[in-house]
XYZ file of C-alpha atoms in Angstrom:
604
model
C -88.294 23.981 -29.468
C -90.122 21.768 -32.462
C -88.465 24.654 -34.960
C -85.045 23.313 -35.386
C -86.761 19.969 -35.676
C -89.188 21.444 -38.583
C -86.283 23.093 -40.239
C -84.065 20.200 -40.453
C -87.305 17.998 -41.590
C -87.994 20.745 -44.247
C -84.215 20.376 -45.037
C -84.041 16.489 -45.350
C -87.456 16.839 -47.413
C -86.014 19.388 -49.809
C -82.818 17.001 -49.920
C -84.789 14.284 -51.019
C -86.701 15.835 -53.495
C -83.829 17.559 -55.121
C -82.225 14.018 -55.478
C -85.295 12.878 -56.853
C -85.958 15.727 -59.235
C -82.274 14.820 -60.447
C -83.126 11.234 -60.877
C -85.648 11.981 -63.703
C -83.190 14.283 -65.411
C -81.817 12.559 -68.555
C -78.142 11.580 -67.629
C -75.034 13.816 -68.670
C -72.899 10.532 -69.778
C -73.998 7.594 -71.633
C -75.498 5.095 -69.443
C -76.451 2.155 -71.281
C -79.873 1.587 -68.874
C -82.591 3.972 -67.855
C -85.310 3.860 -65.467
C -88.240 2.012 -67.333
C -91.967 2.858 -67.072
C -93.639 1.225 -64.142
C -95.431 -1.389 -66.202
C -92.229 -2.801 -67.964
C -90.515 -5.481 -65.344
C -86.690 -5.266 -65.270
C -84.714 -8.474 -65.981
C -81.194 -9.996 -65.759
C -79.969 -10.360 -69.435
C -78.384 -13.798 -68.434
C -82.058 -15.092 -67.871
C -82.841 -14.866 -71.411
C -80.428 -18.074 -71.878
C -83.281 -19.786 -70.393
C -85.534 -19.274 -73.542
C -83.596 -21.411 -76.067
C -80.235 -23.120 -74.196
C -79.740 -25.384 -76.925
C -79.179 -22.312 -79.050
C -75.455 -21.309 -79.046
C -74.317 -17.845 -78.503
C -73.229 -15.851 -81.374
C -69.325 -15.438 -81.979
C -68.908 -11.643 -81.249
C -66.179 -9.318 -80.493
C -67.383 -6.946 -77.862
C -66.619 -3.324 -78.348
C -64.381 -1.235 -76.215
C -64.741 2.004 -74.996
C -63.764 4.922 -77.423
C -62.798 8.116 -77.712
C -64.951 11.418 -78.059
C -64.085 15.221 -78.661
C -66.022 17.753 -78.113
C -65.894 20.431 -81.380
C -67.862 23.157 -81.960
C -70.335 23.144 -84.866
C -69.820 25.838 -87.498
C -73.222 27.497 -87.799
C -72.314 28.767 -91.474
C -73.963 25.702 -93.534
C -76.528 24.075 -91.423
C -77.607 22.172 -94.529
C -79.281 18.677 -94.373
C -78.544 15.719 -96.815
C -81.687 13.713 -97.614
C -82.067 10.039 -98.788
C -83.302 9.800 -102.474
C -87.410 9.034 -101.238
C -88.140 10.047 -97.416
C -91.757 8.942 -95.842
C -91.612 12.099 -93.408
C -90.710 15.574 -94.993
C -88.081 16.644 -92.776
C -86.862 13.454 -91.102
C -83.868 11.502 -93.068
C -83.726 7.509 -93.258
C -80.374 5.601 -93.363
C -79.556 4.762 -96.680
C -76.080 4.684 -98.503
C -76.794 7.814 -100.565
C -77.403 11.549 -99.334
C -77.968 14.735 -101.580
C -78.150 18.592 -100.187
C -78.653 20.042 -102.988
C -74.689 20.931 -103.424
C -73.123 17.923 -102.291
C -73.458 13.925 -103.258
C -72.541 11.591 -100.257
C -72.196 8.336 -101.309
C -70.928 5.067 -99.007
C -69.402 2.381 -101.208
C -66.738 -0.275 -100.557
C -65.740 0.926 -97.274
C -65.213 4.668 -97.879
C -67.497 7.935 -97.719
C -67.010 9.996 -101.013
C -68.217 13.348 -100.951
C -68.864 14.452 -104.698
C -70.052 18.066 -105.738
C -72.284 19.218 -108.461
C -70.086 18.562 -111.252
C -68.916 15.267 -110.366
C -65.302 16.362 -108.709
C -64.212 14.604 -105.530
C -64.274 16.806 -102.624
C -63.324 14.415 -99.840
C -63.047 10.580 -98.840
C -63.818 9.284 -95.343
C -63.408 5.864 -93.746
C -66.472 3.902 -93.322
C -66.539 1.565 -90.291
C -67.705 -1.482 -92.492
C -67.451 -2.052 -95.932
C -71.057 -1.356 -96.333
C -72.554 1.374 -94.293
C -75.526 4.108 -93.907
C -74.720 7.642 -93.667
C -76.638 10.800 -92.165
C -75.108 14.366 -93.368
C -76.096 17.673 -91.553
C -74.179 20.801 -90.983
C -70.736 19.937 -92.192
C -70.717 16.474 -90.094
C -70.791 13.135 -91.390
C -72.078 9.987 -89.347
C -71.279 6.821 -90.460
C -72.870 3.524 -89.419
C -71.955 0.148 -89.872
C -71.521 -3.306 -88.864
C -68.591 -5.081 -87.874
C -68.233 -8.715 -85.974
C -72.068 -8.491 -84.728
C -71.431 -4.707 -83.739
C -72.676 -1.371 -84.490
C -69.702 0.930 -85.196
C -70.253 4.535 -85.817
C -67.780 7.205 -87.233
C -68.292 10.943 -86.523
C -66.747 13.643 -89.016
C -66.689 17.034 -88.729
C -65.381 17.838 -92.189
C -63.063 15.548 -92.952
C -62.104 15.033 -89.462
C -62.950 11.970 -86.820
C -64.414 13.810 -83.933
C -66.310 10.607 -82.362
C -66.410 6.894 -82.388
C -69.293 4.784 -80.590
C -69.887 1.678 -80.778
C -72.051 -1.065 -79.189
C -73.180 -4.821 -79.780
C -75.877 -5.613 -82.409
C -76.449 -4.935 -85.639
C -78.459 -1.948 -86.881
C -82.126 -2.197 -88.303
C -82.983 1.608 -89.119
C -82.151 4.992 -87.962
C -83.657 8.374 -88.777
C -82.123 11.971 -88.188
C -84.396 15.341 -87.345
C -82.312 18.699 -86.950
C -78.828 16.955 -86.417
C -80.559 14.132 -83.946
C -79.900 11.081 -85.093
C -81.656 8.065 -83.550
C -81.093 4.253 -84.558
C -82.300 1.064 -83.431
C -80.232 -2.058 -83.315
C -80.745 -5.702 -82.290
C -78.459 -7.627 -80.073
C -77.960 -11.103 -78.426
C -78.359 -10.899 -74.845
C -74.885 -10.029 -74.119
C -74.857 -6.499 -74.610
C -71.990 -3.879 -74.187
C -72.191 -0.391 -74.962
C -68.862 1.591 -75.575
C -66.849 -0.710 -73.455
C -69.741 -1.118 -70.585
C -71.278 -4.141 -70.074
C -75.386 -3.865 -69.299
C -76.620 -6.776 -67.252
C -80.333 -5.850 -67.007
C -82.631 -3.981 -68.901
C -86.293 -3.513 -69.056
C -89.158 -6.535 -70.645
C -90.926 -5.047 -73.217
C -91.603 -8.275 -75.469
C -90.310 -11.310 -75.784
C -89.981 -14.162 -78.546
C -88.092 -17.589 -78.741
C -85.089 -16.176 -79.926
C -83.873 -13.957 -77.216
C -83.427 -10.086 -79.009
C -82.124 -7.135 -77.260
C -83.218 -3.848 -78.789
C -80.966 -1.186 -78.663
C -81.901 2.477 -79.028
C -79.084 4.857 -79.551
C -78.857 8.280 -80.017
C -76.131 10.905 -81.519
C -76.620 14.514 -81.303
C -74.761 15.895 -84.617
C -74.103 19.555 -82.636
C -72.561 18.520 -79.921
C -71.600 15.306 -80.386
C -72.985 13.697 -77.468
C -74.274 9.810 -77.542
C -76.589 7.817 -75.348
C -77.967 4.463 -75.696
C -80.627 2.345 -73.937
C -81.116 -1.464 -73.944
C -84.781 -2.961 -73.862
C -85.621 -6.685 -74.198
C -87.980 -6.735 -76.777
C -89.062 -8.664 -79.886
C -88.050 -9.055 -83.435
C -88.512 -7.450 -86.725
C -88.730 -3.868 -85.035
C -89.782 -1.298 -87.402
C -89.418 2.403 -86.535
C -91.324 6.031 -87.550
C -89.974 9.463 -86.523
C -91.696 12.701 -86.792
C -89.571 15.565 -85.196
C -88.972 14.392 -82.040
C -91.155 11.309 -81.288
C -89.896 8.008 -82.310
C -92.264 4.991 -82.884
C -90.427 1.469 -82.267
C -92.847 -1.425 -83.540
C -92.374 -4.928 -82.782
C -94.173 -8.173 -83.129
C -95.033 -10.502 -80.399
C -93.565 -13.348 -79.914
C -94.688 -17.031 -78.806
C -93.545 -16.244 -75.046
C -95.719 -13.144 -75.256
C -98.523 -14.857 -76.724
C -98.647 -17.482 -74.030
C -98.932 -15.274 -71.783
C -101.812 -13.670 -72.657
C -103.432 -17.017 -73.524
C -102.605 -18.204 -69.978
C -103.937 -15.232 -68.262
C -107.353 -15.395 -70.537
C -108.168 -19.057 -69.443
C -106.233 -19.078 -66.123
C -109.256 -20.497 -64.253
C -109.343 -23.613 -66.718
C -106.112 -24.781 -66.261
C -105.689 -27.884 -63.959
C -104.882 -26.990 -60.582
C -101.452 -28.898 -60.551
C -100.673 -26.846 -63.589
C -101.293 -23.592 -62.277
C -99.249 -24.392 -59.204
C -95.890 -24.732 -61.491
C -96.861 -21.775 -63.593
C -94.933 -18.187 -62.468
C -96.789 -15.198 -64.102
C -94.482 -12.935 -62.676
C -93.511 -11.749 -66.720
C -93.556 -13.782 -69.915
C -90.158 -15.266 -69.276
C -90.769 -16.451 -65.852
C -94.450 -18.079 -67.563
C -92.713 -19.575 -70.704
C -89.815 -21.330 -68.471
C -92.194 -23.131 -66.261
C -94.894 -23.844 -68.635
C -92.403 -25.552 -70.847
C -91.666 -27.551 -67.738
C -95.375 -28.177 -66.730
C -95.736 -29.597 -70.285
C -93.363 -32.796 -69.525
C -96.142 -34.034 -67.658
C -99.409 -32.519 -69.551
C -99.149 -31.429 -72.979
C -102.985 -31.380 -73.007
C -102.688 -27.961 -71.630
C -102.234 -26.547 -74.977
C -105.955 -27.295 -75.946
C -107.089 -25.021 -73.097
C -104.827 -22.480 -74.268
C -105.846 -22.417 -77.506
C -109.846 -21.573 -76.050
C -108.020 -18.018 -75.762
C -108.560 -17.076 -78.988
C -105.208 -15.475 -79.622
C -103.890 -13.675 -82.696
C -100.807 -12.127 -84.010
C -100.095 -9.109 -82.263
C -97.693 -5.825 -82.502
C -96.513 -3.511 -79.597
C -95.523 -0.008 -80.249
C -93.386 2.010 -77.854
C -93.190 6.025 -78.345
C -90.213 7.739 -77.084
C -89.760 11.545 -77.196
C -86.328 12.504 -77.824
C -84.235 15.497 -76.691
C -80.797 15.417 -78.026
C -79.172 12.061 -78.009
C -81.375 11.124 -74.866
C -84.955 8.923 -75.479
C -87.774 9.097 -72.864
C -89.876 6.032 -73.321
C -93.153 8.277 -73.207
C -96.038 5.588 -73.895
C -97.130 1.764 -75.218
C -99.996 0.569 -77.268
C -100.790 -3.104 -78.446
C -102.638 -4.241 -81.323
C -103.991 -7.247 -82.999
C -101.758 -8.212 -86.306
C -98.406 -7.642 -87.638
C -97.323 -4.249 -89.244
C -96.008 -4.420 -92.657
C -93.791 -1.347 -93.363
C -92.706 1.785 -91.688
C -95.368 2.963 -94.327
C -98.387 1.439 -92.214
C -97.319 3.809 -89.232
C -98.275 7.131 -89.382
C -98.910 10.340 -86.900
C -102.322 11.978 -86.919
C -103.577 15.102 -85.617
C -101.776 14.756 -81.980
C -101.961 10.569 -82.098
C -101.195 8.052 -84.360
C -102.582 4.708 -86.672
C -101.239 1.591 -87.397
C -102.416 -0.860 -90.213
C -102.206 -4.298 -89.593
C -102.716 -7.715 -91.074
C -104.297 -10.262 -88.111
C -104.213 -13.938 -87.977
C -105.612 -16.294 -85.780
C -103.026 -18.933 -83.721
C -103.228 -22.108 -82.293
C -100.321 -23.217 -80.232
C -98.835 -26.720 -80.799
C -96.384 -28.686 -78.816
C -93.965 -31.069 -80.300
C -93.343 -34.388 -79.153
C -91.278 -34.644 -76.025
C -87.471 -35.186 -76.748
C -85.503 -38.057 -74.989
C -82.129 -38.032 -76.456
C -80.501 -41.315 -77.246
C -78.643 -42.387 -74.544
C -74.832 -41.649 -74.274
C -72.567 -44.609 -74.634
C -71.310 -46.201 -71.532
C -67.985 -45.255 -70.589
C -66.009 -48.759 -69.563
C -62.705 -48.158 -67.639
C -60.491 -51.746 -67.907
C -57.250 -52.342 -66.499
C -55.248 -55.535 -68.041
C -58.447 -56.281 -69.891
C -60.550 -56.231 -66.870
C -63.626 -54.074 -66.507
C -63.121 -52.242 -63.237
C -65.582 -49.153 -63.617
C -68.558 -48.659 -66.165
C -70.148 -45.206 -65.739
C -73.502 -45.035 -67.450
C -74.599 -41.079 -67.608
C -78.431 -39.927 -66.961
C -80.598 -39.362 -69.633
C -82.393 -35.746 -69.171
C -85.697 -35.418 -70.945
C -85.737 -31.835 -72.675
C -89.015 -29.515 -72.027
C -91.480 -29.891 -75.454
C -91.399 -26.918 -77.330
C -93.880 -24.924 -78.167
C -94.532 -23.401 -81.697
C -97.738 -21.354 -83.590
C -99.600 -22.008 -86.645
C -101.454 -19.105 -88.282
C -105.167 -19.238 -89.836
C -106.614 -16.654 -92.195
C -105.652 -13.182 -92.265
C -107.648 -10.545 -91.875
C -106.522 -6.531 -91.863
C -107.451 -3.724 -89.581
C -106.820 -0.186 -89.068
C -106.172 1.026 -85.199
C -106.062 4.776 -84.518
C -104.539 6.012 -81.049
C -104.421 9.114 -79.141
C -100.557 10.360 -78.364
C -100.399 8.320 -74.906
C -101.311 5.295 -76.714
C -104.803 5.343 -75.731
C -107.283 3.710 -78.386
C -109.569 6.059 -80.154
C -110.684 4.154 -83.026
C -110.515 1.214 -85.360
C -111.855 -0.307 -88.477
C -111.554 -4.175 -88.738
C -113.093 -7.124 -91.003
C -111.172 -5.456 -93.952
C -110.288 -8.089 -96.537
C -110.657 -11.483 -95.122
C -108.113 -14.052 -96.514
C -105.688 -11.481 -97.864
C -102.789 -9.653 -96.356
C -101.731 -5.727 -96.809
C -99.097 -5.045 -99.261
C -98.826 -1.360 -98.974
C -100.197 1.266 -97.378
C -99.944 5.123 -97.709
C -101.311 8.155 -95.703
C -102.833 10.840 -98.249
C -103.987 13.983 -95.811
C -107.200 12.349 -93.843
C -107.423 9.035 -96.138
C -105.509 6.123 -95.811
C -104.511 3.647 -98.772
C -104.278 0.449 -97.943
C -103.711 -2.765 -100.903
C -104.121 -6.073 -100.432
C -103.781 -9.011 -102.327
C -104.600 -12.717 -102.767
C -105.900 -13.089 -106.591
C -106.482 -9.476 -107.383
C -105.341 -6.214 -105.996
C -107.981 -4.317 -104.251
C -107.019 -0.728 -103.633
C -108.868 0.686 -100.467
C -109.625 4.462 -99.654
C -110.136 4.870 -95.577
C -111.226 7.867 -94.055
C -109.780 8.965 -90.843
C -110.791 12.455 -90.855
C -112.936 11.212 -87.532
C -110.266 9.004 -85.772
C -112.885 7.592 -83.541
C -114.813 6.213 -86.544
C -112.828 5.330 -89.772
C -115.030 4.129 -92.527
C -113.924 2.707 -95.991
C -115.033 5.253 -98.405
C -114.290 2.654 -101.695
C -111.692 0.427 -103.283
C -110.865 -0.849 -106.789
C -110.081 -4.389 -107.447
C -107.448 -4.522 -110.479
C -104.905 -7.529 -111.768
C -101.489 -7.863 -109.933
C -100.429 -5.682 -106.928
C -98.911 -2.823 -105.443
C -96.089 -3.321 -103.261
C -95.381 0.611 -102.793
C -97.861 3.564 -103.307
C -96.520 7.200 -103.734
C -98.506 10.295 -104.085
C -98.024 12.248 -107.418
C -100.260 15.416 -107.105
C -104.091 16.172 -105.694
C -106.021 12.909 -105.525
C -103.322 10.400 -107.811
C -101.528 7.816 -106.662
C -98.509 5.648 -108.447
C -98.717 2.274 -107.377
C -95.400 0.002 -108.224
C -95.830 -3.746 -108.034
C -95.886 -7.114 -109.425
C -97.955 -8.139 -112.213
C -97.478 -11.499 -113.880
C -94.355 -12.644 -114.097
C -93.213 -8.829 -113.804
C -93.342 -4.994 -113.103
C -96.356 -3.023 -113.034
C -96.561 0.815 -112.846
C -100.196 2.011 -112.101
C -101.782 5.452 -112.155
C -104.801 5.623 -109.818
C -107.148 8.706 -110.150
C -108.287 8.981 -106.225
C -109.925 12.593 -106.936
C -113.233 10.843 -105.505
C -111.783 8.540 -102.856
C -115.184 6.771 -103.014
C -114.590 5.210 -106.467
C -110.393 5.412 -107.293
C -110.077 4.201 -110.736
C -106.873 3.240 -112.310
C -106.201 5.801 -115.539
C -103.224 4.142 -117.048
C -100.269 1.611 -116.286
C -96.808 0.496 -118.005
C -95.848 -2.993 -117.338
C -92.098 -4.612 -118.189
C -92.342 -8.286 -118.607
C -89.780 -10.803 -117.036
C -88.381 -8.276 -114.299
C -88.529 -7.107 -111.236
C -87.341 -3.409 -109.032
C -85.478 -3.097 -105.993
C -88.664 -0.454 -105.472
C -90.451 -3.546 -104.205
C -88.354 -4.287 -101.123
C -86.505 -0.546 -100.755
C -88.540 2.727 -101.517
C -85.564 4.670 -101.401
C -84.892 3.239 -104.934
C -88.030 5.037 -106.235
C -87.577 9.022 -106.727
C -90.305 11.349 -108.214
C -90.048 14.894 -109.001
C -93.368 16.829 -108.902
C -92.610 19.614 -110.654
C -91.258 18.066 -113.991
C -93.715 15.052 -113.114
C -91.122 12.771 -114.037
C -90.533 9.296 -111.713
C -87.347 7.419 -111.626
C -87.930 3.455 -111.422
C -84.923 1.072 -111.578
C -85.632 -2.739 -112.801
C -83.857 -5.685 -113.055
C -84.609 -8.390 -116.018
C -84.359 -12.022 -114.990
C -81.094 -12.331 -116.876
C -79.370 -10.031 -114.709
C -78.130 -6.316 -114.816
C -79.796 -3.310 -113.405
C -81.590 -0.801 -116.179
C -83.424 2.226 -115.340
C -86.788 4.013 -116.655
C -88.096 7.510 -116.554
C -92.044 7.747 -116.373
C -93.635 10.972 -117.494
C -96.375 11.051 -115.325
C -99.241 13.220 -116.349
C -102.692 12.441 -117.397
C -101.597 9.317 -118.598
C -97.991 7.570 -117.809
C -95.669 7.842 -120.734
C -92.190 6.271 -120.807
C -89.586 9.157 -121.141
C -86.466 7.570 -121.292
C -84.989 4.195 -120.770
C -81.521 3.599 -120.319
C -78.885 0.976 -120.019
C -77.500 2.074 -116.250
C -77.238 0.355 -113.524
C -78.238 3.313 -111.046
C -80.164 2.680 -107.919
C -80.694 5.750 -106.446
C -81.859 9.603 -108.122
C -82.143 12.895 -106.911
C -83.497 15.697 -109.377
C -82.116 19.285 -108.569
C -83.150 22.399 -110.435
C -81.060 21.841 -113.457
C -80.064 18.307 -113.476
C -80.589 14.589 -112.382
C -78.439 12.835 -110.297
C -77.966 8.798 -110.495
C -75.982 6.660 -108.196
C -75.228 2.944 -108.583
C -72.528 1.229 -106.307
C -69.691 3.320 -106.559
C -70.732 5.144 -110.193
C -72.285 8.552 -110.265
C -73.687 10.046 -113.563
C -74.910 13.413 -114.061
C -78.551 13.939 -116.542
C -79.583 16.896 -118.336
C -83.458 17.156 -118.185
C -83.186 15.845 -121.602
C -82.491 12.723 -119.926
C -78.913 12.633 -121.714
C -76.156 11.587 -119.978
C -73.853 14.562 -119.319
C -70.908 13.950 -117.015
C -70.140 10.425 -115.236
C -67.526 9.539 -112.460
C -66.417 6.619 -110.915
C -65.399 6.669 -107.199
C -62.366 4.970 -105.703
């Protein structure tokens, strides 16, 4: 008699299991929020207004639902167009110019111009904004722009627009691997993705100025789209290898306060502990500010926690447009740029500059009393209205002490394997580059120390050697076995240095070229630098202090030698087999390898 009951129970169990499995599968539509890992609480985005109630909301035109068509991708041409200089081979990065070996794609003045190697215009596509980034793969072009505080995407198959997507926020960075594009964007707390409002999101990290991180994916092969919202700190930097996306954000004041309060909890006065809500950094920050109205000395206790600047890295794994948050890790310090993030042997490393943090409290602000409102009748007052004064909670800010630098190495699940701390006290990282098992770091205060760090044993990274020279390098580029090219500042100009690192224990500068009274966009944009290893030729644009843009070609042999200097306003270079293509704004030049101009086109 129990058999039917057993079968019924088994059926319900199977149904529950199927429902659970389906809930774990990637959604087939474009839901703006997915299930977060259990260690990250989900909060209502409206509550972020409690962080800074005096900060006005940004004026925004909220996006509406747009369209997408499913068009088969032609398989005859799966060429990938790349930026002039990328960090990871096979992973393209956001930029306004791309080259696939046959065609140049140039996004300028609200258009995408497709040009062949003879500088003939093949196609003109619309950009979503006057300034946009592009990706090109398999005959498809994705144009990414920002309009009225929203990120807007146009996807083209040849010259036909096949999809349009948008979401609130402005794009920070993007990557593409094998036709899959992932975009990181920063949005105010009110988030709309393709016309659908997002009301809650996982709380990853928090800052005084509320920020929502949008991670969007576009599969150029389908085309499918997905986007997910997370509450995260500002200044996100990203790194990608194959289908793994690393997103790095600095911890803001609410996160640092949360760490400090937990560290000194038992030392806090009982009446203060009763008022604090440790549910998450947001609730703690709001209740702590209220508690500080009556006892600002609490900050002295918090400063005993010896908190430092800190960073979190989030590791996503992607399949098509869908990204799953796989792991997270936290390190002391801040990451300079994407080159301070690298994947190694199934794990990853971060190079950071760490500074001690002290909390400060502004005086309690009591607004001036508003004027009385007097209502009179025939000149005789009949009512006097006095509005109450509401003191505002004290503001909490931080000051930072002398920095020091560190390297942290993790396994693929975000578990710390090894670290190297205490590097170059009083200095900060200006450049980083991983070459095989050696990480090169440039720090600076008065001279330029180039550190060579052995990471072949991830559990025990060690300094092999270092070199101190005047100036400092903002960008490092490998130029052959055991050699590095550094581009940086020197006095009031630019210095290009060739380093011999064949013996990492004793790196040395073997040659340099300086340009006085100038700077180069390579300082802040590595896409402006190009290098052809076969020709041993480097391209570096520079700007004299009086204005304009000029270019320099440098031969990288046993010594550095100026091959050519031209008065051409180009900031991108692509080396083909028998020609060099330069792009600057809406102008394109074709050069022979004798570096003479053999063709020019104006895109309009």
